[in-house]
Coordinates of C-alpha atoms in Angstrom, one line a residue:
X1 CA 0.0 0.0 0.0
X2 CA 1.4 3.4 -0.9
X3 CA 2.5 5.7 1.8
X4 CA 1.8 9.4 2.3
X5 CA 3.4 12.0 0.2
X6 CA 6.5 13.8 1.5
X7 CA 5.4 17.2 0.3
X8 CA 3.1 19.6 2.1
X9 CA 0.3 18.9 -0.3
X10 CA -1.8 21.6 -2.0
X11 CA 0.5 24.5 -1.4
X12 CA 3.7 23.1 -2.8
X13 CA 4.3 26.0 -5.3
X14 CA 3.8 28.4 -2.4
X15 CA 6.2 26.3 -0.2
X16 CA 8.8 26.9 -2.9
X17 CA 8.1 30.7 -2.7
X18 CA 8.4 30.5 1.1
X19 CA 11.7 28.7 0.9
X20 CA 13.0 31.5 -1.4
X21 CA 11.6 34.2 0.8
X22 CA 13.2 32.8 4.0
X23 CA 16.5 32.3 2.2
X24 CA 16.3 35.9 0.9
X25 CA 15.5 37.4 4.3
X26 CA 18.3 35.5 6.0
X27 CA 19.0 36.2 9.7
X28 CA 17.7 39.4 11.2
X29 CA 17.3 40.9 14.7
X30 CA 13.8 39.2 14.8
X31 CA 15.4 35.8 14.5
X32 CA 17.9 36.7 17.3
X33 CA 15.0 37.8 19.6
X34 CA 12.9 34.6 18.8
X35 CA 15.9 32.4 19.5
X36 CA 16.8 34.2 22.7
X37 CA 13.2 34.0 24.1
X38 CA 13.0 30.3 23.3
X39 CA 16.4 29.7 24.9
X40 CA 15.4 31.2 28.2
X41 CA 12.8 28.6 28.7
X42 CA 15.0 25.8 27.4
X43 CA 17.8 26.7 29.8
X44 CA 15.6 26.3 32.8
X45 CA 14.0 23.2 31.3
X46 CA 17.5 21.8 31.6
X47 CA 17.9 22.9 35.2
X48 CA 14.6 21.1 35.9
X49 CA 15.7 18.0 34.1
X50 CA 18.9 17.9 36.2
X51 CA 17.1 18.6 39.5
X52 CA 16.6 14.9 40.5
X53 CA 20.3 14.2 40.0
X54 CA 21.3 17.2 42.0
X55 CA 19.1 16.5 45.0
X56 CA 19.4 12.8 44.7
X57 CA 22.1 12.4 47.4
X58 CA 20.1 14.5 49.8
X59 CA 16.9 12.6 49.2
X60 CA 18.8 9.4 49.6
X61 CA 20.1 10.5 53.0
X62 CA 16.8 12.0 54.3
X63 CA 14.3 9.5 52.9
X64 CA 16.6 6.5 52.7
X65 CA 16.2 6.1 48.9
X66 CA 18.3 3.7 46.8
X67 CA 19.9 4.5 43.5
X68 CA 16.9 2.6 41.9
X69 CA 14.5 5.0 43.7
X70 CA 16.3 8.0 42.3
X71 CA 16.1 6.3 38.9
X72 CA 12.3 5.8 39.4
X73 CA 11.8 9.6 39.9
X74 CA 13.4 10.2 36.5
X75 CA 11.4 7.4 35.1
X76 CA 8.2 9.1 36.1
X77 CA 9.5 12.4 34.8
X78 CA 10.5 11.2 31.4
X79 CA 7.6 8.8 30.9
X80 CA 5.2 11.7 31.3
X81 CA 7.4 13.9 29.2
X82 CA 7.1 11.3 26.4
X83 CA 3.3 11.5 26.6
X84 CA 3.4 15.3 26.9
X85 CA 5.6 15.6 23.7
X86 CA 3.2 13.5 21.6
X87 CA 0.1 15.4 22.8
X88 CA 1.9 18.7 22.3
X89 CA 3.0 17.7 18.8
X90 CA -0.5 16.8 17.8
X91 CA -2.0 20.0 19.1
X92 CA 0.8 22.1 17.5
X93 CA 0.1 20.5 14.1
X94 CA -3.6 21.1 14.5
X95 CA -3.8 24.5 16.2
X96 CA -0.4 26.1 15.9
X97 CA 3.1 26.0 17.5
X98 CA 3.1 29.0 19.7
X99 CA 0.1 28.2 21.8
X100 CA 1.9 25.2 23.3
X101 CA 4.9 27.1 24.5
X102 CA 3.2 29.0 27.4
X103 CA 1.1 25.9 28.4
X104 CA 4.2 23.7 28.7
X105 CA 6.1 26.4 30.7
X106 CA 3.2 26.8 33.1
X107 CA 2.9 23.0 33.6
X108 CA 6.5 22.5 34.7
X109 CA 6.2 25.5 37.0
X110 CA 3.3 23.8 38.7
X111 CA 5.2 20.6 38.9
X112 CA 8.2 22.3 40.5
X113 CA 5.9 23.7 43.2
X114 CA 4.6 20.3 44.0
X115 CA 8.2 18.9 44.3
X116 CA 9.2 21.8 46.6
X117 CA 6.4 20.8 49.1
X118 CA 6.7 17.0 48.7
X119 CA 6.6 15.2 52.1
X120 CA 7.5 11.8 50.6
X121 CA 8.6 9.8 47.5
X122 CA 5.0 9.4 46.3
X123 CA 4.2 13.1 46.2
X124 CA 7.6 13.9 44.7
X125 CA 6.8 11.4 41.9
X126 CA 3.5 13.2 41.3
X127 CA 5.3 16.5 41.0
X128 CA 7.8 15.0 38.6
X129 CA 4.9 13.7 36.5
X130 CA 3.5 17.2 36.1
X131 CA 7.0 18.5 35.4
X132 CA 7.4 15.8 32.7
X133 CA 4.2 16.8 30.8
X134 CA 5.6 20.4 30.6
X135 CA 9.2 19.5 29.8
X136 CA 8.1 17.1 27.1
X137 CA 6.3 19.5 24.8
X138 CA 8.7 22.4 25.4
X139 CA 11.7 21.1 23.5
X140 CA 9.8 19.5 20.7
X141 CA 7.8 22.6 19.9
X142 CA 11.0 24.8 20.3
X143 CA 13.0 22.9 17.6
X144 CA 10.0 22.7 15.3
X145 CA 9.4 26.5 15.5
X146 CA 13.0 27.4 14.9
X147 CA 13.2 25.0 11.9
X148 CA 10.2 26.8 10.4
X149 CA 11.4 30.3 11.1
X150 CA 14.8 30.1 9.5
X151 CA 16.5 29.8 6.1
X152 CA 17.8 26.6 4.7
X153 CA 21.4 27.3 5.6
X154 CA 20.8 28.8 9.0
X155 CA 18.2 26.3 10.1
X156 CA 20.6 23.7 11.5
X157 CA 22.5 26.3 13.5
X158 CA 19.3 27.9 14.9
X159 CA 17.9 24.6 16.1
X160 CA 21.3 23.6 17.4
X161 CA 21.3 26.7 19.6
X162 CA 18.3 25.3 21.5
X163 CA 20.5 22.5 22.8
X164 CA 23.3 25.0 23.5
X165 CA 20.9 26.6 26.0
X166 CA 19.2 23.4 27.1
X167 CA 21.6 20.5 27.0
X168 CA 24.9 22.4 26.8
X169 CA 24.8 25.6 28.9
X170 CA 21.9 24.1 31.0
X171 CA 23.7 20.9 31.9
X172 CA 26.9 22.8 32.6
X173 CA 25.3 25.4 34.9
X174 CA 22.8 23.1 36.6
X175 CA 25.3 21.8 39.2
X176 CA 26.5 25.3 39.8
X177 CA 22.9 26.5 40.1
X178 CA 22.4 23.7 42.7
X179 CA 25.5 24.8 44.7
X180 CA 24.3 28.4 44.6
X181 CA 20.9 27.6 45.9
X182 CA 22.3 25.3 48.6
X183 CA 24.7 28.1 49.7
X184 CA 21.9 30.6 49.8
X185 CA 19.5 28.3 51.6
X186 CA 21.6 25.8 53.7
X187 CA 20.0 23.1 55.8
X188 CA 17.8 20.1 55.4
X189 CA 15.3 22.0 53.2
X190 CA 17.9 23.2 50.7
X191 CA 16.6 20.8 48.1
X192 CA 13.1 22.3 48.5
X193 CA 14.4 25.7 47.8
X194 CA 16.0 24.4 44.6
X195 CA 12.6 23.4 43.2
X196 CA 11.1 26.7 44.4
X197 CA 13.7 28.7 42.6
X198 CA 12.8 26.8 39.4
X199 CA 9.3 28.3 39.4
X200 CA 10.2 31.9 38.8
X201 CA 12.0 32.0 35.5
X202 CA 9.3 29.8 33.9
X203 CA 6.7 32.4 34.6
X204 CA 8.9 35.1 33.1
X205 CA 9.4 33.0 30.0
X206 CA 5.7 32.5 29.6
X207 CA 5.2 36.3 29.7
X208 CA 7.9 37.1 27.1
X209 CA 6.8 34.4 24.7
X210 CA 3.6 36.1 23.9
X211 CA 5.6 38.2 21.5
X212 CA 6.8 35.2 19.3
X213 CA 4.6 35.0 16.2
X214 CA 3.2 31.8 14.6
X215 CA 5.6 30.2 12.2
X216 CA 5.2 31.1 8.5
X217 CA 5.3 27.4 7.4
X218 CA 2.4 26.5 9.7
X219 CA 0.4 29.6 8.6
X220 CA 0.9 28.6 4.9
X221 CA -0.2 25.1 5.6
X222 CA -3.5 26.6 6.8
X223 CA -3.9 28.7 3.7
X224 CA -3.3 32.0 5.6
X225 CA -1.2 33.7 3.0
X226 CA -1.9 37.2 4.3
X227 CA -0.7 36.2 7.8
X228 CA 2.4 34.6 6.2
X229 CA 3.3 37.7 4.4
X230 CA 2.8 39.7 7.6
X231 CA 5.1 37.5 9.6
X232 CA 7.7 37.5 6.9
X233 CA 7.6 41.3 6.7
X234 CA 8.2 41.5 10.5
X235 CA 11.1 39.0 10.2
X236 CA 12.6 41.0 7.3
X237 CA 12.3 44.3 9.1
X238 CA 13.9 42.8 12.2
X239 CA 11.1 43.9 14.5
X240 CA 8.5 41.6 16.1
X241 CA 6.1 44.3 17.0
X242 CA 3.0 44.4 14.7
X243 CA 2.8 48.2 14.7
X244 CA 3.9 50.2 11.6
X245 CA 5.3 47.3 9.7
X246 CA 5.0 47.7 5.9
X247 CA 3.6 44.6 4.3
X248 CA 5.5 43.0 1.4
X249 CA 3.9 40.2 -0.7
X250 CA 6.5 37.4 -0.4
X251 CA 3.9 34.7 -1.2
X252 CA 1.4 35.1 -4.0
X253 CA -2.1 35.6 -2.7
X254 CA -4.5 34.7 -5.5
X255 CA -7.4 34.4 -3.1
X256 CA -8.1 30.7 -4.0
X257 CA -7.2 29.3 -0.6
X258 CA -9.8 29.9 2.1
X259 CA -8.4 32.0 4.9
X260 CA -9.7 29.6 7.6
X261 CA -8.8 26.4 5.7
X262 CA -7.3 23.7 8.0
X263 CA -5.2 20.7 7.1
X264 CA -6.7 17.5 8.4
X265 CA -3.8 15.8 10.2
X266 CA -3.4 12.1 10.1
X267 CA -0.7 11.3 12.6
X268 CA -0.4 7.7 11.3
X269 CA 1.3 9.1 8.2
X270 CA 4.7 9.0 10.0
X271 CA 4.4 5.3 10.4
X272 CA 3.6 4.4 6.8
X273 CA 5.5 4.4 3.5
X274 CA 8.6 6.7 3.0
X275 CA 7.9 8.5 6.3
X276 CA 8.1 5.2 8.3
X277 CA 11.5 4.6 6.8
X278 CA 12.5 7.9 8.4
X279 CA 10.7 7.4 11.7
X280 CA 11.7 3.9 12.7
X281 CA 15.5 4.0 12.4
X282 CA 15.7 7.5 14.0
X283 CA 13.6 6.3 16.9
X284 CA 16.1 3.5 17.5
X285 CA 18.9 6.0 17.2
X286 CA 17.5 8.5 19.7
X287 CA 16.6 5.7 22.1
X288 CA 20.3 4.8 22.3
X289 CA 21.7 8.2 22.8
X290 CA 19.0 9.6 25.2
X291 CA 19.0 6.4 27.2
X292 CA 22.8 6.6 27.7
X293 CA 22.8 10.3 28.4
X294 CA 20.0 10.4 31.0
X295 CA 21.3 7.4 32.8
X296 CA 24.7 9.0 33.3
X297 CA 23.2 12.4 34.0
X298 CA 20.9 11.0 36.7
X299 CA 23.4 8.8 38.4
X300 CA 26.7 10.7 38.2
X301 CA 26.4 12.7 41.5
X302 CA 25.4 9.5 43.2
X303 CA 28.2 7.6 41.6
X304 CA 30.8 10.1 42.8
X305 CA 29.4 10.1 46.3
X306 CA 29.6 6.3 46.3
X307 CA 33.3 6.6 45.3
X308 CA 33.9 8.6 48.5
X309 CA 33.6 12.2 47.5
X310 CA 31.5 14.8 49.4
X311 CA 28.2 16.2 48.1
X312 CA 29.9 19.5 47.2
X313 CA 32.8 17.9 45.4
X314 CA 30.5 15.5 43.6
X315 CA 28.5 18.4 42.2
X316 CA 31.7 20.4 41.3
X317 CA 33.1 17.3 39.5
X318 CA 29.8 16.8 37.7
X319 CA 29.9 20.5 36.6
X320 CA 33.5 20.0 35.3
X321 CA 32.3 17.0 33.2
X322 CA 29.3 18.9 32.0
X323 CA 31.6 21.5 30.5
X324 CA 32.0 19.1 27.7
X325 CA 28.2 19.3 27.1
X326 CA 28.3 23.0 26.4
X327 CA 31.2 22.6 23.9
X328 CA 29.4 19.6 22.3
X329 CA 26.2 21.5 21.7
X330 CA 28.1 24.5 20.3
X331 CA 30.1 22.2 18.0
X332 CA 26.8 20.6 16.8
X333 CA 25.3 24.0 16.0
X334 CA 28.4 25.0 14.0
X335 CA 28.7 21.7 12.2
X336 CA 25.0 21.9 11.4
X337 CA 25.9 24.8 9.1
X338 CA 28.7 23.1 7.2
X339 CA 28.3 19.3 7.3
X340 CA 25.7 16.6 6.5
X341 CA 23.8 15.3 9.5
X342 CA 24.6 11.6 9.1
X343 CA 28.3 12.2 8.9
X344 CA 28.3 14.1 12.2
X345 CA 26.1 11.5 13.9
X346 CA 28.2 8.5 12.8
X347 CA 31.6 10.0 13.8
X348 CA 30.2 11.3 17.1
X349 CA 28.6 8.0 18.1
X350 CA 31.9 6.1 17.6
X351 CA 33.7 8.6 19.8
X352 CA 31.0 8.5 22.5
X353 CA 31.4 4.7 22.6
X354 CA 35.1 4.9 23.0
X355 CA 34.8 7.5 25.8
X356 CA 32.3 5.3 27.7
X357 CA 34.6 2.3 27.4
X358 CA 37.4 4.5 28.8
X359 CA 35.4 5.5 31.9
X360 CA 34.0 2.1 32.6
X361 CA 37.1 -0.1 32.0
X362 CA 40.2 2.1 32.1
X363 CA 39.7 5.1 34.4
X364 CA 41.3 4.4 37.8
X365 CA 41.7 8.0 39.1
X366 CA 39.4 11.0 39.4
X367 CA 41.5 12.9 36.9
X368 CA 40.9 10.3 34.2
X369 CA 37.2 10.1 35.1
X370 CA 36.8 13.9 34.8
X371 CA 38.7 14.1 31.5
X372 CA 36.9 11.0 29.9
X373 CA 33.6 12.2 31.4
X374 CA 34.0 15.6 29.8
X375 CA 34.8 14.0 26.4
X376 CA 31.8 11.7 26.8
X377 CA 29.5 14.6 27.5
X378 CA 30.9 16.5 24.5
X379 CA 30.0 13.8 22.1
X380 CA 26.6 13.0 23.8
X381 CA 25.5 16.6 23.3
X382 CA 27.0 16.7 19.8
X383 CA 24.8 13.8 18.9
X384 CA 21.6 14.9 20.7
X385 CA 21.8 18.4 19.3
X386 CA 22.3 17.0 15.7
X387 CA 19.3 14.8 16.2
X388 CA 17.3 17.9 17.2
X389 CA 18.4 19.5 14.0
X390 CA 17.7 16.4 11.9
X391 CA 14.2 15.4 13.1
X392 CA 12.2 18.4 12.0
X393 CA 13.8 18.3 8.6
X394 CA 12.5 14.7 8.0
X395 CA 8.8 15.6 8.0
X396 CA 6.5 17.8 5.9
X397 CA 4.9 20.8 7.6
X398 CA 1.5 19.2 8.1
X399 CA 3.0 16.5 10.5
X400 CA 6.3 18.1 11.4
X401 CA 5.5 19.0 15.0
X402 CA 4.0 15.5 15.6
X403 CA 6.8 13.7 13.8
X404 CA 9.5 15.7 15.7
X405 CA 7.6 15.2 19.0
X406 CA 7.3 11.5 18.4
X407 CA 11.0 11.1 17.7
X408 CA 11.9 13.2 20.9
X409 CA 9.3 11.3 22.9
X410 CA 11.0 8.0 22.0
X411 CA 14.2 9.5 23.4
X412 CA 12.3 10.6 26.5
X413 CA 10.9 7.1 27.0
X414 CA 14.5 5.9 26.9
X415 CA 15.3 8.5 29.5
X416 CA 12.5 7.1 31.6
X417 CA 13.4 3.4 31.4
X418 CA 17.2 3.2 31.0
X419 CA 18.1 4.9 34.3
X420 CA 16.3 2.0 36.0
X421 CA 18.5 -0.4 34.2
X422 CA 21.6 1.7 34.8
X423 CA 20.8 2.1 38.5
X424 CA 20.6 -1.7 38.9
X425 CA 23.8 -2.2 37.0
X426 CA 25.6 0.4 39.1
X427 CA 24.3 -1.3 42.3
X428 CA 25.6 -4.6 41.0
X429 CA 28.7 -3.8 38.9
X430 CA 29.7 -0.1 39.6
X431 CA 31.2 2.1 36.9
X432 CA 31.7 -0.9 34.5
X433 CA 28.0 -1.7 34.5
X434 CA 26.8 1.9 33.8
X435 CA 29.4 2.8 31.1
X436 CA 29.5 -0.6 29.5
X437 CA 25.8 -0.2 28.9
X438 CA 26.3 3.2 27.4
X439 CA 29.1 2.0 25.1
X440 CA 26.9 -0.8 23.8
X441 CA 24.0 1.6 23.1
X442 CA 26.2 3.9 21.0
X443 CA 27.4 0.9 18.9
X444 CA 23.7 0.2 18.1
X445 CA 23.4 3.9 17.3
X446 CA 26.0 3.8 14.6
X447 CA 24.2 1.0 12.8
X448 CA 20.7 2.4 13.0
X449 CA 21.5 5.9 11.7
X450 CA 22.8 4.6 8.4
X451 CA 19.3 3.9 7.0
X452 CA 17.9 7.4 7.6
X453 CA 18.0 9.7 4.5
X454 CA 20.2 12.8 4.5
X455 CA 18.5 16.2 4.8
X456 CA 21.4 18.6 4.7
X457 CA 20.9 21.5 2.3
X458 CA 17.3 20.4 1.4
X459 CA 14.0 22.1 1.9
X460 CA 12.2 20.6 4.9
X461 CA 9.4 19.8 2.5
X462 CA 11.7 18.1 -0.1
X463 CA 10.5 15.0 -2.0
X464 CA 12.2 12.7 -2.2
X465 CA 15.3 13.1 -0.1
X466 CA 18.8 11.8 -1.1
X467 CA 18.8 8.0 -0.7
X468 CA 15.0 7.7 -1.4
X469 CA 13.7 6.7 -4.8
X470 CA 11.0 8.8 -6.5
X471 CA 8.7 5.9 -6.1
X472 CA 8.7 6.4 -2.4
X473 CA 6.5 9.5 -2.9
X474 CA 2.8 8.9 -3.3
X475 CA -0.4 10.9 -3.6
X476 CA -1.1 13.0 -0.6
X477 CA -3.4 11.5 2.1
X478 CA -4.2 14.8 3.7
X479 CA -6.9 17.2 2.6
X480 CA -8.1 20.8 3.3
X481 CA -11.2 20.9 5.4
X482 CA -13.3 23.9 6.4
X483 CA -14.0 24.4 10.1
X484 CA -17.6 24.0 11.1

């Protein structure tokens, strides 16, 4: 049975006009503002994601938790994040990208408040569940929006910057953020203050994001040509305010498309035909890298404490290793401008595998652990950031948010389940168990990524992509429907 078309359907000529318009506009002050506002939320998303690992030793001491219990809290967080990503992706494809940003921010703010007041493990798990729903949609919608705002050449760099803020700078600063909070609010309730502090910036981010417009690609998929031209004019002028912006007709408005037309989204498209041959191998790939990353991220402070280091030194050492994360995310953003996605992913996975083997089987001193750990984190973030760049390029506009969300949700599910496995392996085998698992997962990564088509230098609505035969494309299965 033929699969869905890879193009965006009825507006393909206009999509070509939009591609040319975005390439002509290039990068303006409006793009800088949009990226900055999105990065604010993503930075504190990362702080929230690291929170369990930071407070884990304290909870272990106060509540008598095991490494498996700490892993369980992350399992709840990331399981709910996987669900939240899928739901957010569906809503974003149906009703728009920007509406989900504020909702997701407010959700993880509420969850942080519950965590701050939690009297026991059960209530903490409830708070982490709410946090997960918010965290899940945040990143998926962020990378989708930036992919749709930017030109062909700058797209990879812009999306990569999300992980510079979230995975790179966020992971690097998270231990320092924890140390700062613990210094300001010492005592048994220091971990509660950590969660309380995570509530404030999310509210500020929700306020500022009201000024981010809907993406031109989504508006065009809805037949809203006038709105598309308005957004493009604001981008070109470098000013996000709607006031006194002269309108330029970048997209031909022949009046044939109904202003309120809506694409009927069939989410099963990403599991059929040519799209399935993109979805399945990338799901396997992201499972491997997210599962390895989150397992190490969650357990590293606990591992260092178990090796005999104090809580403060463990967080400091973790921060040193996370310095590699920041450099890895920056490298991915730069490489996204110059190199094909699959080449970066393959080389990075081989290096991550070797770094994991070094930590697990060779490192005998804290110096070697820190150096190898920083190298490992460099390649982990290089890989994760490149996948964030890759995923939204693999799907047409009508299912881009859902396809991207599903890919990232698969990684989130790995983040939910693999720390449980890693926690048990650490309890049984120590460093060898945790990093031996990570090395094996990156070996699988190298194999699975080879079957995904390359997207570098292509329109996100290209059909077919390099490596796919023209026969992979079939008639569109979506249609324009009128509301009501």
